[in-house]
């Protein structure tokens, strides 16, 4: 039986010219209400991460934005 309210998010980033990854931040927003329902900061220098699964209390459509902080600044998934 699948539970569609349990969600897992993950992301990846690439760096070059000596830059390093410092942190990933996932922000999950309810598209209907605009409410941020979950913010997941992850300190990591890895090229990819997967956050712990979590439960969404309300059925609906959600938007996930990933921001990656590097030694040269930050970038969101909209920029990648």
N, CA and C of each residue as an Amber inpcrd file, in Angstrom:
protein
   240
   0.8560000  -1.1760000   0.0000000   0.0000000   0.0000000   0.0000000
   0.8980000   1.2340000   0.0000000   0.6490000   2.1130000  -0.9420000
   1.4390000   3.3420000  -1.0390000   0.7900000   4.4360000  -0.2080000
   1.5960000   5.1820000   0.5070000   1.1090000   6.3310000   1.2640000
   1.6340000   7.5720000   0.5620000   0.7570000   8.2650000  -0.1340000
   1.1900000   9.3990000  -0.9320000   1.4690000  10.6510000  -0.1100000
   1.3070000  10.5900000   1.1880000   1.6140000  11.7610000   2.0070000
   3.0120000  11.6900000   2.6000000   3.7300000  10.5940000   2.3750000
   5.1220000  10.4860000   2.8160000   6.0100000  10.8670000   1.6370000
   6.8790000  11.8450000   1.8640000   7.6590000  12.4390000   0.7860000
   9.1420000  12.3480000   1.1100000   9.9340000  12.1110000   0.0690000
  11.3870000  12.1760000   0.1830000  11.8960000  13.1000000  -0.9200000
  12.7700000  14.0250000  -0.5810000  13.3480000  14.9330000  -1.5640000
  14.8530000  14.7500000  -1.5960000  15.4190000  14.9870000  -2.7530000
  16.8590000  14.8950000  -2.9130000  17.3050000  15.8580000  -3.9920000
  18.5840000  16.1190000  -4.0190000  19.1120000  17.0280000  -5.0270000
  20.5920000  16.8110000  -5.2240000  21.0900000  17.4190000  -6.2880000
  22.5180000  17.3110000  -6.5740000  23.0200000  18.6270000  -7.1420000
  24.3130000  18.8120000  -7.0520000  24.9460000  20.0310000  -7.5470000
  26.3280000  19.6850000  -8.0630000  26.8260000  20.4950000  -8.9210000
  28.1810000  20.3370000  -9.4170000  28.9610000  21.6150000  -9.1710000
  30.2420000  21.4890000  -8.9500000  31.1040000  22.6470000  -8.7390000
  32.3600000  22.4730000  -9.5870000  33.0360000  23.5910000  -9.8320000
  34.2530000  23.5540000 -10.6460000  35.2250000  24.6170000 -10.1480000
  36.4300000  24.5600000 -10.6380000  37.4620000  25.5630000 -10.3630000
  37.7460000  25.7590000  -8.8800000  37.7120000  24.6710000  -8.1270000
  38.0620000  24.7210000  -6.7120000  36.9300000  25.0990000  -5.7720000
  35.7440000  25.3880000  -6.3030000  34.6100000  25.7150000  -5.4360000
  34.1850000  24.4790000  -4.6560000  33.5670000  24.6890000  -3.5000000
  33.0810000  23.5820000  -2.6840000  31.6230000  23.8290000  -2.3030000
  30.9020000  22.7490000  -2.0710000  29.5160000  22.8190000  -1.6280000
  29.5210000  22.8800000  -0.1070000  28.6680000  23.7470000   0.4590000
  28.5840000  23.8960000   1.9090000  27.2500000  23.4010000   2.4670000
  26.1480000  23.6780000   1.7570000  24.8390000  23.4170000   2.3450000
  23.7730000  23.3080000   1.2540000  22.8020000  22.4190000   1.4930000
  21.6070000  22.2980000   0.6650000  20.4180000  22.7010000   1.5330000
  19.4790000  23.4550000   0.9680000  18.2530000  23.7880000   1.6930000
  17.0530000  23.5420000   0.7810000  16.1700000  22.6460000   1.2260000
  14.9260000  22.3650000   0.5140000  13.8090000  23.1550000   1.1830000
  12.9800000  23.8410000   0.3870000  11.8110000  24.5520000   0.9080000
  10.5900000  24.0110000   0.1620000   9.6560000  23.4240000   0.9170000
   8.4580000  22.8260000   0.3450000   7.2840000  23.7460000   0.6500000
   6.5780000  24.1690000  -0.4090000   5.4850000  25.1220000  -0.2920000
   4.2090000  24.5190000  -0.8580000   3.0880000  24.7240000  -0.1630000
   1.7770000  24.3330000  -0.6670000   1.4200000  25.3160000  -1.7800000
   1.2430000  24.8250000  -3.0160000   0.9980000  25.7120000  -4.1460000
  -0.3410000  26.4340000  -4.0340000  -1.3230000  25.8210000  -3.4110000
  -2.6510000  26.4380000  -3.2990000  -2.6480000  27.5940000  -2.3020000
  -2.0270000  27.3990000  -1.1450000  -2.0610000  28.4090000  -0.0820000
  -0.8200000  29.2970000  -0.0530000   0.2730000  28.8540000  -0.6760000
   1.5250000  29.5960000  -0.6180000   2.2820000  29.4080000   0.6830000
   1.7590000  28.5570000   1.5590000   2.3650000  28.3240000   2.8710000
   3.5900000  27.4200000   2.7600000   4.6790000  27.8340000   3.3950000
   5.8560000  26.9700000   3.5040000   5.5190000  25.9120000   4.5460000
   5.5020000  24.6430000   4.1350000   5.1260000  23.5720000   5.0570000
   6.3310000  22.8310000   5.6300000   7.4840000  22.9710000   4.9800000
   8.6810000  22.2760000   5.4680000   9.9130000  22.9750000   4.9140000
  10.9010000  23.1570000   5.7710000  12.2120000  23.6870000   5.3800000
  13.2340000  22.6890000   5.8940000  14.0760000  22.1960000   4.9950000
  15.0560000  21.1730000   5.3730000  16.4570000  21.6580000   5.0160000
  17.2050000  22.1810000   5.9840000  18.5980000  22.5370000   5.7430000
  19.4940000  21.3160000   5.9650000  20.4580000  21.1350000   5.0920000
  21.3770000  19.9970000   5.2090000  22.8030000  20.4770000   4.9810000
  23.6040000  20.5260000   6.0340000  25.0160000  20.8430000   5.8910000
  25.6960000  19.6370000   5.2560000  26.2470000  19.8360000   4.0610000
  26.9020000  18.7360000   3.3720000  27.8000000  19.2840000   2.2690000
  28.9270000  18.6220000   2.0610000  29.8180000  18.9730000   0.9590000
  29.7240000  17.9500000  -0.1720000  28.7950000  17.0090000  -0.0530000
  28.6170000  15.9700000  -1.0690000  27.9910000  16.5450000  -2.3390000
  28.1820000  15.8570000  -3.4610000  27.6040000  16.2920000  -4.7230000
  26.1150000  16.0000000  -4.8190000  25.5960000  15.1170000  -3.9650000
  24.1550000  14.8580000  -3.9370000  23.7370000  14.4780000  -2.5210000
  22.4870000  14.8000000  -2.1950000  21.9390000  14.4990000  -0.8710000
  20.4990000  14.0280000  -1.0170000  20.0500000  13.2540000  -0.0290000
  18.6520000  12.8530000   0.0900000  18.2420000  13.1210000   1.5330000
  17.1750000  13.8970000   1.7040000  16.6950000  14.2340000   3.0440000
  15.8790000  13.0800000   3.6060000  15.7510000  13.0480000   4.9320000
  14.8900000  12.0670000   5.5690000  13.4500000  12.2670000   5.0880000
  12.7230000  11.1850000   4.9380000  11.3240000  11.2570000   4.5310000
  10.5040000  11.9870000   5.5980000   9.4310000  12.6230000   5.1550000
   8.5420000  13.3280000   6.0730000   7.1090000  13.1950000   5.5850000
   6.1630000  13.4970000   6.4680000   4.7430000  13.3580000   6.1730000
   4.1310000  14.7190000   5.8820000   3.3900000  14.8160000   4.7750000
   2.6190000  16.0200000   4.4820000   1.2250000  15.8420000   5.0610000
   0.7950000  16.7700000   5.8910000  -0.4840000  16.6420000   6.5930000
  -1.6840000  16.8400000   5.6780000  -1.5050000  17.5630000   4.5740000
  -2.6270000  17.9040000   3.7020000  -2.3410000  17.4400000   2.2810000
  -3.3240000  16.7680000   1.6690000  -3.1980000  16.4150000   0.2550000
  -3.1620000  17.6970000  -0.5650000  -2.4840000  17.6650000  -1.6950000
  -2.4490000  18.8420000  -2.5500000  -1.2580000  18.8260000  -3.4710000
  -1.0040000  19.9590000  -4.0630000   0.1230000  20.1340000  -4.9680000
   1.1520000  21.0090000  -4.2630000   2.3950000  20.5770000  -4.3220000
   3.4640000  21.2600000  -3.6060000   4.5920000  21.6200000  -4.5560000
   5.3210000  22.6600000  -4.2190000   6.4890000  23.1090000  -4.9660000
   7.7090000  22.9260000  -4.0770000   8.7790000  22.3950000  -4.6460000
  10.0330000  22.2270000  -3.9070000  11.0880000  23.1070000  -4.5680000
  11.7190000  23.9520000  -3.7690000  12.8180000  24.7850000  -4.2530000
  14.0720000  24.3600000  -3.5040000  15.1230000  24.0970000  -4.2630000
  16.4050000  23.7060000  -3.6790000  17.3870000  24.8490000  -3.8500000
  17.9970000  25.2610000  -2.7450000  19.0710000  26.2530000  -2.7760000
  20.3510000  25.5650000  -2.3260000  21.4090000  25.7680000  -3.0980000
  22.7060000  25.1750000  -2.7770000  23.6760000  26.3180000  -2.4670000
  24.2660000  26.2570000  -1.2780000  25.2640000  27.2410000  -0.8830000
  26.6450000  26.6670000  -1.1710000  27.4470000  27.4380000  -1.9000000
  28.8060000  27.0110000  -2.2140000  29.7890000  28.0450000  -1.6850000
  31.0550000  27.7540000  -1.8370000  32.0780000  28.6880000  -1.4020000
  32.0790000  29.9650000  -2.2580000  31.3670000  29.9450000  -3.3890000
  31.2960000  31.1150000  -4.2690000  29.9510000  31.8190000  -4.2220000
  29.0230000  31.3470000  -3.3940000  27.6990000  31.9610000  -3.3150000
  26.6090000  30.9170000  -3.3320000  25.3660000  31.3430000  -3.5770000
  24.2420000  30.4200000  -3.5760000  23.5850000  30.3730000  -4.9470000
  22.8980000  29.2580000  -5.1890000  22.1760000  29.0680000  -6.4350000
  20.9140000  28.2760000  -6.1270000  19.7990000  28.6330000  -6.7620000
  18.5710000  27.8710000  -6.5910000  18.3420000  27.0030000  -7.8090000
  17.4300000  26.0130000  -7.6750000  17.1780000  25.1240000  -8.7890000
  16.6320000  25.8850000  -9.9890000  16.0370000  27.0540000  -9.7950000
  15.5600000  27.8580000 -10.9160000  16.7440000  28.3790000 -11.7390000
  17.9170000  28.5020000 -11.1180000  19.1050000  29.0010000 -11.8050000
  19.8840000  27.9030000 -12.5110000  19.5790000  26.6590000 -12.1870000
  20.3990000  25.5490000 -12.6810000  19.8460000  24.9520000 -13.9560000
